[in-house]
PDB file of C-alpha atoms in Angstrom:
ATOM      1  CA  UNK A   1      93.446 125.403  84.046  1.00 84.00           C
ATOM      2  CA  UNK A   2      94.036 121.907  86.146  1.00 88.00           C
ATOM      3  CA  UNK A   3      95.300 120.345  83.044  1.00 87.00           C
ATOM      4  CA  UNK A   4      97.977 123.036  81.936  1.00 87.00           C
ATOM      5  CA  UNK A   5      98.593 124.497  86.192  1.00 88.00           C
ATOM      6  CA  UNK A   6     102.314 123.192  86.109  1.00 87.00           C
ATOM      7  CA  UNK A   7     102.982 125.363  83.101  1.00 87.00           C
ATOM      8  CA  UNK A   8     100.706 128.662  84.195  1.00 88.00           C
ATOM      9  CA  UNK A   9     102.960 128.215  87.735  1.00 88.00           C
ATOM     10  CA  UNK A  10     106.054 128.254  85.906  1.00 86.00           C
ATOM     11  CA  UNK A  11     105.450 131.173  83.655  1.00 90.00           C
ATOM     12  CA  UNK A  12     103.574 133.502  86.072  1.00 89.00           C
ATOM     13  CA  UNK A  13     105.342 132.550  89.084  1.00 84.00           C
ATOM     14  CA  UNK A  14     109.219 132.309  90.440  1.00 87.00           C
ATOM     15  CA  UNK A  15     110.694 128.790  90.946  1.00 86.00           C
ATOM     16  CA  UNK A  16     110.044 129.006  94.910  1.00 85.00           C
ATOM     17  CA  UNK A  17     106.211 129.065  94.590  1.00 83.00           C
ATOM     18  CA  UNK A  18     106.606 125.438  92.543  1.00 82.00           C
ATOM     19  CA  UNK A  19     104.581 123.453  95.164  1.00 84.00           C
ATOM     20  CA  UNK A  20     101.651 125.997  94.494  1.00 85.00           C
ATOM     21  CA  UNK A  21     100.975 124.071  91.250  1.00 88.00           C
ATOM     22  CA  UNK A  22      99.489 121.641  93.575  1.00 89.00           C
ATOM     23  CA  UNK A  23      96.939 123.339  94.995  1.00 91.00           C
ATOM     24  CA  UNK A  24      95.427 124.566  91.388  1.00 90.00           C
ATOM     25  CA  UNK A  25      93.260 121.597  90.671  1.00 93.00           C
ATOM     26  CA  UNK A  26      91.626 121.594  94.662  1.00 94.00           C
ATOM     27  CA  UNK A  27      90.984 125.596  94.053  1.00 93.00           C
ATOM     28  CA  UNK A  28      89.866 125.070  90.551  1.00 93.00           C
ATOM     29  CA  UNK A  29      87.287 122.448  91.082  1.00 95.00           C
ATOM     30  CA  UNK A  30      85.869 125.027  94.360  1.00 95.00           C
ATOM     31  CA  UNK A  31      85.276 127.448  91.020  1.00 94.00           C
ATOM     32  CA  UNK A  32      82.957 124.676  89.683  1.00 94.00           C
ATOM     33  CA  UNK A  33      80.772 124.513  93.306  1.00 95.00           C
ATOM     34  CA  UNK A  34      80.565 128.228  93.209  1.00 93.00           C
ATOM     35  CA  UNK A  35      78.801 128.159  90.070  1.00 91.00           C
ATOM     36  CA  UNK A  36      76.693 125.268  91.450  1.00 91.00           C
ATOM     37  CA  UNK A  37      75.583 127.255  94.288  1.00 91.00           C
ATOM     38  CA  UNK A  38      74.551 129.984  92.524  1.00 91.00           C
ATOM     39  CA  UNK A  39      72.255 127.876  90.256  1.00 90.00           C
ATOM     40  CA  UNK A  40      70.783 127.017  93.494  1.00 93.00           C
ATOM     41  CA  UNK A  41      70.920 130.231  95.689  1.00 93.00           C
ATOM     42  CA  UNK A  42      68.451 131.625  92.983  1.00 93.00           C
ATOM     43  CA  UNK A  43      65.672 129.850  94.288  1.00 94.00           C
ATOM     44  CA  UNK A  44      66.647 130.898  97.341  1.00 94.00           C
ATOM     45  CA  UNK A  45      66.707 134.589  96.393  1.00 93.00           C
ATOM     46  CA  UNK A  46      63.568 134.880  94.372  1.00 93.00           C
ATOM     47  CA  UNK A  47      61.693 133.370  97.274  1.00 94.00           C
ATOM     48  CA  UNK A  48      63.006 135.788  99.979  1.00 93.00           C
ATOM     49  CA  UNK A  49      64.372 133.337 101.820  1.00 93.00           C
ATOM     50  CA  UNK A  50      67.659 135.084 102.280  1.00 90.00           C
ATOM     51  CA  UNK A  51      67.982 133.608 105.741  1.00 93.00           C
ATOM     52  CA  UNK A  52      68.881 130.086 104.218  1.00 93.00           C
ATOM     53  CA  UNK A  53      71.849 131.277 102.377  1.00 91.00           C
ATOM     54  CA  UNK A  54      72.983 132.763 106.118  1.00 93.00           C
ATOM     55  CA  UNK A  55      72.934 129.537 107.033  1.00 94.00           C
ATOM     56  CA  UNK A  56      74.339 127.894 104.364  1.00 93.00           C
ATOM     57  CA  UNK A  57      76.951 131.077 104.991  1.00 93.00           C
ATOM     58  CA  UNK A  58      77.849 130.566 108.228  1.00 95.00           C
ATOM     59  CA  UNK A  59      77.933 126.534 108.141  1.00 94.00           C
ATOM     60  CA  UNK A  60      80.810 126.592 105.225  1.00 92.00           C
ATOM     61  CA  UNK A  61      82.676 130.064 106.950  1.00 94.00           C
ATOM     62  CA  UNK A  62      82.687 127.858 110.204  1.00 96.00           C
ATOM     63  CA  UNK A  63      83.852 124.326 108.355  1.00 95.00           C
ATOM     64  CA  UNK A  64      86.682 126.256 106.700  1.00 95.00           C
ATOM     65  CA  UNK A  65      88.165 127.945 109.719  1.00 96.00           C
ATOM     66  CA  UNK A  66      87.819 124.672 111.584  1.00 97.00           C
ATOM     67  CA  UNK A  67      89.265 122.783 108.993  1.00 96.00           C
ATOM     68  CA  UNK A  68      92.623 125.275 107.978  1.00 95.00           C
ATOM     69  CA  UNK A  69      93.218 125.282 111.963  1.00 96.00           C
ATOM     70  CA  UNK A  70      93.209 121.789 112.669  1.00 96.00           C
ATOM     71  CA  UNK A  71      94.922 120.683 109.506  1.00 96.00           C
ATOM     72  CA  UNK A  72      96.756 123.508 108.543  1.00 94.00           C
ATOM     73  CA  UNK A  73      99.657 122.836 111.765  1.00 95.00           C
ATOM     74  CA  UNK A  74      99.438 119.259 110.503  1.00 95.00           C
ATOM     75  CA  UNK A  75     100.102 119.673 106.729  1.00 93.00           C
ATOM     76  CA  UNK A  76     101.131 122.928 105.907  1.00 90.00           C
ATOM     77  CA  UNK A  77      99.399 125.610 104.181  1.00 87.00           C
ATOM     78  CA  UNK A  78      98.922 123.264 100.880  1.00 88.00           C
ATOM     79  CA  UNK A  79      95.851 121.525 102.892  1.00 93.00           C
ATOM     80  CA  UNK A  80      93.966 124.905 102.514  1.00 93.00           C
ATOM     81  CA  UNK A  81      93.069 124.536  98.528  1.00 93.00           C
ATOM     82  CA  UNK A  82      91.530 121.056  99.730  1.00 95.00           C
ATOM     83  CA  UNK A  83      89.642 122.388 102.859  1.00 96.00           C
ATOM     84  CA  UNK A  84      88.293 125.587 100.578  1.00 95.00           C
ATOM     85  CA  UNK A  85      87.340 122.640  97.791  1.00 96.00           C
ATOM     86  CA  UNK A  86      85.566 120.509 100.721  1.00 96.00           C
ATOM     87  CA  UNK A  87      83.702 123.794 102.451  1.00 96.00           C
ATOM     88  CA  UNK A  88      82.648 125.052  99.041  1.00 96.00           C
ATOM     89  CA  UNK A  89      81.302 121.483  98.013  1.00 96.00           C
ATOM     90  CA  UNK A  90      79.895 121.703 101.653  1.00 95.00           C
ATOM     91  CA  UNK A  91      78.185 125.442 100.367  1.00 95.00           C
ATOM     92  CA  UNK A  92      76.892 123.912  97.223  1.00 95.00           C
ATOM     93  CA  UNK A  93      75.064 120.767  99.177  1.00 95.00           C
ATOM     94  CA  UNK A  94      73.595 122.583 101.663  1.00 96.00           C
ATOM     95  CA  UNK A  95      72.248 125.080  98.946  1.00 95.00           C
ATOM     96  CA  UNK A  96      71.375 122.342  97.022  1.00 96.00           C
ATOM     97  CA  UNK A  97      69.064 120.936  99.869  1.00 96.00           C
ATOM     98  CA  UNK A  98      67.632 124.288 100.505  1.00 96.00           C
ATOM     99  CA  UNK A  99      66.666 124.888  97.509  1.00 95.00           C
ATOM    100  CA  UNK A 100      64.747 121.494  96.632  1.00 94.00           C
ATOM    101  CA  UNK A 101      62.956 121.663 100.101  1.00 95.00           C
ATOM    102  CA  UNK A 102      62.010 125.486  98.793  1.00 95.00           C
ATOM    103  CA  UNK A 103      61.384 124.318  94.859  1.00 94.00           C
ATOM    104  CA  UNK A 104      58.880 121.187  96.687  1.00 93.00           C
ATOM    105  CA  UNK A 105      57.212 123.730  98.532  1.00 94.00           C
ATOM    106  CA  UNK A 106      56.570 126.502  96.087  1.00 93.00           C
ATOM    107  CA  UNK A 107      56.762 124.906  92.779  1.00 90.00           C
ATOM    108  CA  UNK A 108      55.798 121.104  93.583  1.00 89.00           C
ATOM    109  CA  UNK A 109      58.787 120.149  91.507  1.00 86.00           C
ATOM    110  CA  UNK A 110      62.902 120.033  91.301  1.00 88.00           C
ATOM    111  CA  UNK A 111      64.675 121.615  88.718  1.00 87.00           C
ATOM    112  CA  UNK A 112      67.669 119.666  88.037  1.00 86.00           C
ATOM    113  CA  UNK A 113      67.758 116.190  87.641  1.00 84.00           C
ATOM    114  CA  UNK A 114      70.239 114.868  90.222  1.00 88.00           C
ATOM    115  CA  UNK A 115      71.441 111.906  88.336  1.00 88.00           C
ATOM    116  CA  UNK A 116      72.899 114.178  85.943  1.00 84.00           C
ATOM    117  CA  UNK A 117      73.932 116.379  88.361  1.00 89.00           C
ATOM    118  CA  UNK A 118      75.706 114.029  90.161  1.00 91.00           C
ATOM    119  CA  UNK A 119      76.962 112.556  86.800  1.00 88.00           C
ATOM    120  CA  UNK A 120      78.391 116.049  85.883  1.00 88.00           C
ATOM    121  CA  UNK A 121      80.035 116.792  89.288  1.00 93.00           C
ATOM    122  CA  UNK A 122      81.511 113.681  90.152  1.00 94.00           C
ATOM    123  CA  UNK A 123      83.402 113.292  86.454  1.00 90.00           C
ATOM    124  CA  UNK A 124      84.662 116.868  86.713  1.00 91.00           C
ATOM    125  CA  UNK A 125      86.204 116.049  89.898  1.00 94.00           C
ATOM    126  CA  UNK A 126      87.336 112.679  88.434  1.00 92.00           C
ATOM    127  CA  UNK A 127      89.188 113.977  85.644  1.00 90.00           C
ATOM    128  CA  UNK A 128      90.316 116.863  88.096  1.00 91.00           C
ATOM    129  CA  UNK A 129      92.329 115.000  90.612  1.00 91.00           C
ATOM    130  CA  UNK A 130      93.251 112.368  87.721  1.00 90.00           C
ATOM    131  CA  UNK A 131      95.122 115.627  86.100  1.00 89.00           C
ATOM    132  CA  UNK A 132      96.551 116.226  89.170  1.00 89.00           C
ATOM    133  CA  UNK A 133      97.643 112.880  89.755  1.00 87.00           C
ATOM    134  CA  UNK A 134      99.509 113.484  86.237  1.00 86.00           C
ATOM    135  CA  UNK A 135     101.229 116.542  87.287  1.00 88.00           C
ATOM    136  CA  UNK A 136     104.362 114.095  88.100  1.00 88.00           C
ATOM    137  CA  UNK A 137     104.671 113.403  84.500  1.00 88.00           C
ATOM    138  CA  UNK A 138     104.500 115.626  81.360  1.00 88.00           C
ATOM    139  CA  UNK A 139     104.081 112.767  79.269  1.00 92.00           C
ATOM    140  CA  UNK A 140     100.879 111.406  80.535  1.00 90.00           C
ATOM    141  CA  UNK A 141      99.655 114.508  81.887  1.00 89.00           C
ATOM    142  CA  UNK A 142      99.394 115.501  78.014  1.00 91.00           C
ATOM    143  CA  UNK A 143      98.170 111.846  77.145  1.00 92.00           C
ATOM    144  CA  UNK A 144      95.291 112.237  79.429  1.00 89.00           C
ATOM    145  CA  UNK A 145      94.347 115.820  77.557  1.00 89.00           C
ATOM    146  CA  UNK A 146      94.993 114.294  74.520  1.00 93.00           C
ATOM    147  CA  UNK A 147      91.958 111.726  75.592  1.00 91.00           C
ATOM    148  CA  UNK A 148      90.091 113.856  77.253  1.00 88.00           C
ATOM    149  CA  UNK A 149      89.454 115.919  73.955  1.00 91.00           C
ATOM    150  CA  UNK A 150      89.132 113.203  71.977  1.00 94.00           C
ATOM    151  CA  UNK A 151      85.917 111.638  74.176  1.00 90.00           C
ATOM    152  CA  UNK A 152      84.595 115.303  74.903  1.00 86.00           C
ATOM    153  CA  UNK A 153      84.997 115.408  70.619  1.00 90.00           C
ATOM    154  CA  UNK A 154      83.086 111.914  69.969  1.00 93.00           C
ATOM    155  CA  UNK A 155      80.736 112.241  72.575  1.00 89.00           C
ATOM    156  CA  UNK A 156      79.431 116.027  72.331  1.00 88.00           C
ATOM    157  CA  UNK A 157      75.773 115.026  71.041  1.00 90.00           C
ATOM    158  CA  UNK A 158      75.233 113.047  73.839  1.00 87.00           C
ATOM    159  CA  UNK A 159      76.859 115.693  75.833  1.00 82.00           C
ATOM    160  CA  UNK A 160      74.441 118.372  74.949  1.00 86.00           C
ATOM    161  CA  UNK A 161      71.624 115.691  75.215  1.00 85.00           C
ATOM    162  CA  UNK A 162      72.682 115.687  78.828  1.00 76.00           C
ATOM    163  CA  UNK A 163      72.964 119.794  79.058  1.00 75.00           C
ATOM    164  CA  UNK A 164      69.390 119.910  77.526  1.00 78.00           C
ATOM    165  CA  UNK A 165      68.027 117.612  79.411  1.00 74.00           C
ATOM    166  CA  UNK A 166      69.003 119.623  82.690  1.00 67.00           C
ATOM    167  CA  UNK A 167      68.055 122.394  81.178  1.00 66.00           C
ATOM    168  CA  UNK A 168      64.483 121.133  80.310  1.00 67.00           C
ATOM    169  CA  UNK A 169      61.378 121.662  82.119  1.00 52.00           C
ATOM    170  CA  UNK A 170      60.828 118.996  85.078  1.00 55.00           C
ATOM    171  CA  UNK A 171      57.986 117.319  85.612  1.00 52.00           C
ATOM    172  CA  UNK A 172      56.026 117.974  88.891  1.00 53.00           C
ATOM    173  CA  UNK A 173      56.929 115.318  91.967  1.00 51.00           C
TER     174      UNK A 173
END
């Protein structure tokens, strides 16, 4: 979605809603911390500890309206697909903490590694804003998916080494 946004914008949209194609990649990449968050609300949930995720709630709900009213007068309404992509990163962290402090409490161990989660979030966002920072040129926009599927290609097995290695078992801390 990032990678092809200019052309989606074009096709599905009229010429005056252009400068939406750049505010794709910042909503896209929030998509990714929603799905974090709900690999660690579950602890969360299972433990009745519902109150957390109120917290966690409220803290991004308050960040965002914060943010899109100071910045938004400053910036214009573009800012707002980079202060949704900073609360929801804010949402997944504080989740994220949550749910270790519950997971060393009632299990005695973490279940994700964070190396490799913090290998796996910061390269999506890499390659996310280095799409967007293609998005002034077709040409290299297209060499950089070109790449892109050519290391994703070559490096799959140690790609899925990764993925079942996060999805393995950990070992108690």
């Amino acid at each position: 979605m990032i990678a092809f946004a200019p052309e989606i914008v074009s096709i599905f949209a009229p010429r005056a809603y252009a400068k939406a194609t750049w505010i794709v990649p910042p909503i896209a990449m929030s998509v990714f911390f929603i799905f974090a968050f709900d690999l660690f609300a579950k602890f969360e949930f299972y433990y009745e500890r519902t109150s957390l995720i109120m917290i966690a709630s409220v803290i991004g709900a308050v960040l965002n309206v914060a943010l899109n009213y100071w910045l938004i007068p400053i910036l214009g309404y573009e800012v707002a697909g980079y202060t949704t992509l900073i609360c929801y990163v804010m949402y997944a962290v504080v989740h994220y903490w949550f749910m270790n402090r519950i997971c060393r409490e009632k299990l005695g161990t973490l279940p994700y590694d964070r190396k490799i989660l913090g290998l796996i979030t910061l390269t999506f966002l890499a390659v996310g804003f280095l799409f967007l920072g293609g998005y002034h040129s077709v040409i290299l926009r297209y060499l950089l998916i070109l790449i892109t599927a050519v290391v994703g290609f070559s490096k799959r097995d140690y790609l899925m080494t990764i993925v079942n290695q996060m999805l393995r078992v950990r070992k108690p801390i």
